[in-house]
Amino acid sequence: MNEVLNDADYELFRKIIYDESGITFSDTNRAILDSRIKGILREKNIATPKDYYALITKNKEEMKEMLDSVTTNLTRFFRNQPHFDAFEKYVIPNVVEMKKTKGIDRTIRIWSAGCSTGEEPYTIAMIMKEICPVGFNFQITASDISLKSLMTAKQGFYADSKIDGIPPNYLQKYFTKVEGGYQIKDEIKSTVRFDYHNLKNDSGARNLDVVFCRNVLIYFDEPAQLTVIKNFWNSMAQQSFLFIGHSESLFGMKTDFEFLKTEWACFYKKDQK
């Protein structure tokens, strides 16, 4: 069994991953791809990288499983707290006021794109449970390209080591202590719809008020980033808000999003008159 991808094999996998997902593997993170493909070969008892490549090009489910294996899923509850402060104190009050002023429907629609194992959308759901005004309701869609991560998210069980960052009052109110960890309560689980989605494609969603897509764009090159950002723009309401990772930026991109700097955090606004 080949233990290391040669240059030709590496290029094959790098290109097909990019073509299928927009995720870019450069020379600097080649070792990550090499390690994960090696692990798949061992697990599936496949002799060579070329044999595995032939398999994923013929079998869509194997392709999905491969993309699942090579994506990085690092997240935690209340990650980058200033974003959630801005969400609570600036974004949602503005969305509520806009909907009241325009007399449009009073459902606040939120998308957590690249939701990994669910910590981000559940954080959003807990905040919305606390601050959603009387007469309003909310819908949260959470998506990822990793089926394994989505299964974990749907279960809503988190080991003791995964609950760091959750305020004690939220932990007590919205989780049940069980053996080995905590189970998120149904009143929170029921507000989040999890969905498999490849960000290269249009989600079909429309009139979203808030989109979170944090620490995902860094895995795309600029053309793929532009595709993702355009898809977000098309999915969002005329006045709406976009959060990306603190190390990510739309600076220099051809986009109509407006940069906003608040006392809590920086993010983007779609303001289409």
CSV table of C-alpha atoms in Angstrom, one decimal:
chain,number,residue,atom,x,y,z
A,1,MET,CA,0.0,0.0,0.0
A,2,ASN,CA,1.3,3.4,-0.9
A,3,GLU,CA,2.0,5.4,2.3
A,4,VAL,CA,2.5,8.8,0.8
A,5,LEU,CA,0.7,10.5,-2.1
A,6,ASN,CA,3.2,11.1,-5.0
A,7,ASP,CA,2.9,14.4,-6.9
A,8,ALA,CA,0.6,13.1,-9.5
A,9,ASP,CA,-1.8,11.5,-7.0
A,10,TYR,CA,-1.8,14.7,-4.9
A,11,GLU,CA,-2.7,16.8,-7.9
A,12,LEU,CA,-5.6,14.4,-8.8
A,13,PHE,CA,-7.1,14.6,-5.3
A,14,ARG,CA,-6.4,18.3,-4.9
A,15,LYS,CA,-8.2,19.1,-8.2
A,16,ILE,CA,-11.2,16.9,-7.6
A,17,ILE,CA,-11.7,18.2,-4.1
A,18,TYR,CA,-11.5,21.8,-5.5
A,19,ASP,CA,-13.9,21.0,-8.4
A,20,GLU,CA,-16.4,19.3,-6.1
A,21,SER,CA,-16.3,21.6,-3.1
A,22,GLY,CA,-14.2,24.7,-3.8
A,23,ILE,CA,-11.9,23.7,-0.9
A,24,THR,CA,-8.3,24.4,-1.8
A,25,PHE,CA,-5.3,22.4,-0.6
A,26,SER,CA,-2.0,24.2,-1.1
A,27,ASP,CA,1.5,23.0,-0.7
A,28,THR,CA,1.5,24.3,2.9
A,29,ASN,CA,-1.3,22.0,3.9
A,30,ARG,CA,-0.5,19.1,1.6
A,31,ALA,CA,0.4,17.0,4.7
A,32,ILE,CA,-3.2,17.2,5.9
A,33,LEU,CA,-4.6,15.8,2.7
A,34,ASP,CA,-1.9,13.2,2.6
A,35,SER,CA,-2.6,12.0,6.1
A,36,ARG,CA,-6.4,11.8,5.5
A,37,ILE,CA,-6.2,10.0,2.3
A,38,LYS,CA,-3.7,7.5,3.8
A,39,GLY,CA,-6.2,6.9,6.7
A,40,ILE,CA,-9.0,6.2,4.2
A,41,LEU,CA,-6.9,3.7,2.3
A,42,ARG,CA,-6.1,1.8,5.5
A,43,GLU,CA,-9.7,1.9,6.7
A,44,LYS,CA,-11.1,0.7,3.4
A,45,ASN,CA,-8.2,-1.6,2.7
A,46,ILE,CA,-7.7,-0.1,-0.7
A,47,ALA,CA,-4.3,-0.7,-2.3
A,48,THR,CA,-3.4,2.5,-4.0
A,49,PRO,CA,-4.5,6.2,-4.1
A,50,LYS,CA,-5.4,5.7,-7.8
A,51,ASP,CA,-7.7,2.8,-6.9
A,52,TYR,CA,-9.4,5.1,-4.4
A,53,TYR,CA,-9.6,7.9,-6.9
A,54,ALA,CA,-11.3,5.6,-9.4
A,55,LEU,CA,-13.8,4.6,-6.7
A,56,ILE,CA,-14.8,8.2,-5.8
A,57,THR,CA,-15.2,9.3,-9.4
A,58,LYS,CA,-17.7,6.4,-10.0
A,59,ASN,CA,-19.6,6.5,-6.7
A,60,LYS,CA,-21.3,9.7,-5.4
A,61,GLU,CA,-21.7,8.4,-1.9
A,62,GLU,CA,-18.0,7.6,-1.7
A,63,MET,CA,-17.3,11.1,-3.0
A,64,LYS,CA,-19.4,12.6,-0.2
A,65,GLU,CA,-17.6,10.4,2.3
A,66,MET,CA,-14.2,11.5,1.0
A,67,LEU,CA,-15.1,15.2,1.2
A,68,ASP,CA,-16.4,14.6,4.7
A,69,SER,CA,-13.0,13.0,5.7
A,70,VAL,CA,-10.8,15.8,4.4
A,71,THR,CA,-12.7,18.8,5.8
A,72,THR,CA,-11.6,20.3,9.1
A,73,ASN,CA,-14.3,20.6,11.8
A,74,LEU,CA,-13.1,22.9,14.6
A,75,THR,CA,-15.7,24.8,16.5
A,76,ARG,CA,-17.0,25.6,20.0
A,77,PHE,CA,-19.9,27.2,21.7
A,78,PHE,CA,-19.9,31.0,21.8
A,79,ARG,CA,-16.8,31.1,19.6
A,80,ASN,CA,-15.7,34.7,19.1
A,81,GLN,CA,-18.0,36.2,21.7
A,82,PRO,CA,-17.9,39.7,20.2
A,83,HIS,CA,-19.8,38.4,17.1
A,84,PHE,CA,-22.6,37.2,19.3
A,85,ASP,CA,-22.6,40.4,21.3
A,86,ALA,CA,-23.0,42.3,18.0
A,87,PHE,CA,-25.7,39.8,16.9
A,88,GLU,CA,-27.7,40.3,20.1
A,89,LYS,CA,-27.2,44.1,20.6
A,90,TYR,CA,-27.1,45.4,17.1
A,91,VAL,CA,-28.2,43.0,14.4
A,92,ILE,CA,-31.4,41.5,15.8
A,93,PRO,CA,-32.7,44.9,17.1
A,94,ASN,CA,-32.1,46.3,13.6
A,95,VAL,CA,-33.8,43.3,11.9
A,96,VAL,CA,-36.8,43.6,14.2
A,97,GLU,CA,-37.1,47.4,13.7
A,98,MET,CA,-36.9,47.0,9.9
A,99,LYS,CA,-39.6,44.3,9.9
A,100,LYS,CA,-41.9,46.4,12.1
A,101,THR,CA,-41.3,49.5,9.9
A,102,LYS,CA,-42.0,47.7,6.6
A,103,GLY,CA,-44.8,45.7,8.0
A,104,ILE,CA,-43.3,42.5,6.6
A,105,ASP,CA,-43.5,39.0,8.1
A,106,ARG,CA,-42.2,38.7,11.6
A,107,THR,CA,-40.0,35.6,11.1
A,108,ILE,CA,-36.3,36.1,11.6
A,109,ARG,CA,-34.4,33.7,9.3
A,110,ILE,CA,-30.8,32.8,10.1
A,111,TRP,CA,-28.4,30.5,8.3
A,112,SER,CA,-25.3,28.9,10.0
A,113,ALA,CA,-23.2,27.9,7.0
A,114,GLY,CA,-20.4,25.5,7.7
A,115,CYS,CA,-22.0,24.6,11.0
A,116,SER,CA,-19.7,21.6,11.8
A,117,THR,CA,-21.0,19.7,14.9
A,118,GLY,CA,-23.7,22.2,15.8
A,119,GLU,CA,-22.2,24.5,18.4
A,120,GLU,CA,-22.7,27.7,16.4
A,121,PRO,CA,-26.4,27.2,15.4
A,122,TYR,CA,-27.2,26.0,19.0
A,123,THR,CA,-25.5,29.1,20.4
A,124,ILE,CA,-27.6,31.3,18.0
A,125,ALA,CA,-30.7,29.4,19.0
A,126,MET,CA,-30.1,29.9,22.8
A,127,ILE,CA,-29.5,33.6,22.2
A,128,MET,CA,-32.7,33.9,20.1
A,129,LYS,CA,-34.7,32.2,22.8
A,130,GLU,CA,-33.6,34.9,25.2
A,131,ILE,CA,-34.0,38.0,23.0
A,132,CYS,CA,-36.7,37.2,20.4
A,133,PRO,CA,-39.4,39.8,20.9
A,134,VAL,CA,-43.0,39.0,21.6
A,135,GLY,CA,-44.8,38.6,18.3
A,136,PHE,CA,-41.7,37.4,16.4
A,137,ASN,CA,-40.4,34.0,15.8
A,138,PHE,CA,-37.2,32.6,14.3
A,139,GLN,CA,-36.0,29.9,12.0
A,140,ILE,CA,-32.4,28.6,11.9
A,141,THR,CA,-31.0,26.5,9.1
A,142,ALA,CA,-27.5,24.9,9.7
A,143,SER,CA,-25.6,23.3,6.9
A,144,ASP,CA,-22.3,21.5,6.4
A,145,ILE,CA,-20.5,19.4,3.8
A,146,SER,CA,-19.6,16.8,6.5
A,147,LEU,CA,-22.3,14.2,7.1
A,148,LYS,CA,-20.5,12.9,10.2
A,149,SER,CA,-20.6,16.4,11.7
A,150,LEU,CA,-24.2,16.9,10.9
A,151,MET,CA,-25.1,13.6,12.6
A,152,THR,CA,-23.3,14.8,15.8
A,153,ALA,CA,-25.1,18.1,15.5
A,154,LYS,CA,-28.5,16.5,15.2
A,155,GLN,CA,-27.9,14.3,18.3
A,156,GLY,CA,-27.2,17.4,20.3
A,157,PHE,CA,-25.0,15.6,22.8
A,158,TYR,CA,-21.7,17.2,23.9
A,159,ALA,CA,-19.0,15.7,26.1
A,160,ASP,CA,-18.0,17.6,29.2
A,161,SER,CA,-14.9,18.9,27.4
A,162,LYS,CA,-17.0,20.5,24.7
A,163,ILE,CA,-19.1,22.8,26.9
A,164,ASP,CA,-16.5,25.4,27.7
A,165,GLY,CA,-17.7,28.9,26.9
A,166,ILE,CA,-21.4,28.3,27.6
A,167,PRO,CA,-22.6,30.8,30.3
A,168,PRO,CA,-23.7,28.8,33.4
A,169,ASN,CA,-27.3,30.1,33.2
A,170,TYR,CA,-27.6,28.9,29.6
A,171,LEU,CA,-26.1,25.5,30.5
A,172,GLN,CA,-28.5,25.1,33.3
A,173,LYS,CA,-31.5,26.3,31.3
A,174,TYR,CA,-31.0,24.6,27.9
A,175,PHE,CA,-29.0,21.4,28.6
A,176,THR,CA,-29.6,18.3,30.6
A,177,LYS,CA,-26.7,16.7,32.4
A,178,VAL,CA,-26.3,13.0,31.3
A,179,GLU,CA,-23.6,10.4,31.6
A,180,GLY,CA,-20.4,11.7,30.0
A,181,GLY,CA,-21.6,15.1,29.1
A,182,TYR,CA,-24.7,17.3,28.3
A,183,GLN,CA,-27.7,16.8,26.1
A,184,ILE,CA,-29.2,20.0,24.5
A,185,LYS,CA,-32.9,20.2,25.3
A,186,ASP,CA,-35.6,19.7,22.6
A,187,GLU,CA,-36.8,23.3,22.9
A,188,ILE,CA,-33.5,24.3,21.3
A,189,LYS,CA,-33.0,21.3,19.0
A,190,SER,CA,-36.4,21.9,17.5
A,191,THR,CA,-35.5,25.4,16.4
A,192,VAL,CA,-32.6,24.3,14.2
A,193,ARG,CA,-32.9,22.4,10.8
A,194,PHE,CA,-29.7,20.7,9.8
A,195,ASP,CA,-29.0,20.2,6.1
A,196,TYR,CA,-26.2,18.8,3.9
A,197,HIS,CA,-25.1,21.6,1.6
A,198,ASN,CA,-22.1,22.3,-0.6
A,199,LEU,CA,-21.4,26.1,-0.5
A,200,LYS,CA,-20.3,26.0,-4.1
A,201,ASN,CA,-24.0,25.6,-5.0
A,202,ASP,CA,-27.0,27.9,-4.5
A,203,SER,CA,-28.8,26.8,-1.3
A,204,GLY,CA,-32.2,27.8,-2.7
A,205,ALA,CA,-32.8,29.8,0.4
A,206,ARG,CA,-34.2,33.4,0.1
A,207,ASN,CA,-34.9,36.4,2.3
A,208,LEU,CA,-32.4,35.4,5.0
A,209,ASP,CA,-31.9,38.1,7.6
A,210,VAL,CA,-28.6,36.9,9.0
A,211,VAL,CA,-25.9,34.6,7.6
A,212,PHE,CA,-23.0,33.2,9.7
A,213,CYS,CA,-20.2,31.7,7.7
A,214,ARG,CA,-17.2,31.9,9.9
A,215,ASN,CA,-13.7,30.4,9.3
A,216,VAL,CA,-14.9,28.7,6.2
A,217,LEU,CA,-13.8,31.1,3.4
A,218,ILE,CA,-10.2,30.5,4.4
A,219,TYR,CA,-10.4,27.1,2.8
A,220,PHE,CA,-11.4,28.5,-0.6
A,221,ASP,CA,-9.3,30.4,-3.2
A,222,GLU,CA,-10.6,33.8,-4.5
A,223,PRO,CA,-12.8,32.5,-7.4
A,224,ALA,CA,-14.5,30.0,-5.1
A,225,GLN,CA,-14.8,32.7,-2.4
A,226,LEU,CA,-16.6,35.0,-4.9
A,227,THR,CA,-19.0,32.2,-5.8
A,228,VAL,CA,-19.9,31.6,-2.2
A,229,ILE,CA,-20.3,35.3,-1.4
A,230,LYS,CA,-22.5,35.7,-4.5
A,231,ASN,CA,-24.7,32.8,-3.4
A,232,PHE,CA,-25.0,34.4,0.1
A,233,TRP,CA,-26.0,37.7,-1.5
A,234,ASN,CA,-28.7,36.0,-3.5
A,235,SER,CA,-30.1,34.2,-0.5
A,236,MET,CA,-30.3,37.2,1.8
A,237,ALA,CA,-33.1,39.8,2.3
A,238,GLN,CA,-32.7,43.3,1.0
A,239,GLN,CA,-31.6,44.5,4.4
A,240,SER,CA,-29.6,41.8,6.1
A,241,PHE,CA,-26.3,40.9,7.8
A,242,LEU,CA,-23.3,38.6,7.2
A,243,PHE,CA,-20.8,37.4,9.7
A,244,ILE,CA,-17.5,35.9,8.5
A,245,GLY,CA,-14.4,34.8,10.5
A,246,HIS,CA,-12.4,37.4,12.3
A,247,SER,CA,-9.4,36.5,10.2
A,248,GLU,CA,-11.4,36.7,7.0
A,249,SER,CA,-12.3,39.7,4.9
A,250,LEU,CA,-14.2,40.8,1.8
A,251,PHE,CA,-11.7,43.6,1.2
A,252,GLY,CA,-10.6,43.7,-2.4
A,253,MET,CA,-13.4,41.5,-3.6
A,254,LYS,CA,-16.1,42.6,-6.1
A,255,THR,CA,-19.0,42.6,-3.8
A,256,ASP,CA,-21.8,44.9,-2.8
A,257,PHE,CA,-21.7,44.1,0.9
A,258,GLU,CA,-21.1,47.1,3.1
A,259,PHE,CA,-18.5,46.8,5.9
A,260,LEU,CA,-19.8,47.7,9.3
A,261,LYS,CA,-17.8,48.4,12.4
A,262,THR,CA,-19.7,48.5,15.6
A,263,GLU,CA,-18.6,48.8,19.2
A,264,TRP,CA,-18.8,45.0,19.6
A,265,ALA,CA,-17.5,43.6,16.3
A,266,CYS,CA,-17.1,44.1,12.6
A,267,PHE,CA,-19.3,42.3,10.0
A,268,TYR,CA,-21.1,43.1,6.7
A,269,LYS,CA,-24.5,44.4,5.7
A,270,LYS,CA,-26.6,43.9,2.5
A,271,ASP,CA,-28.5,47.1,2.0
A,272,GLN,CA,-30.4,46.9,-1.3
A,273,LYS,CA,-32.8,49.8,-1.7
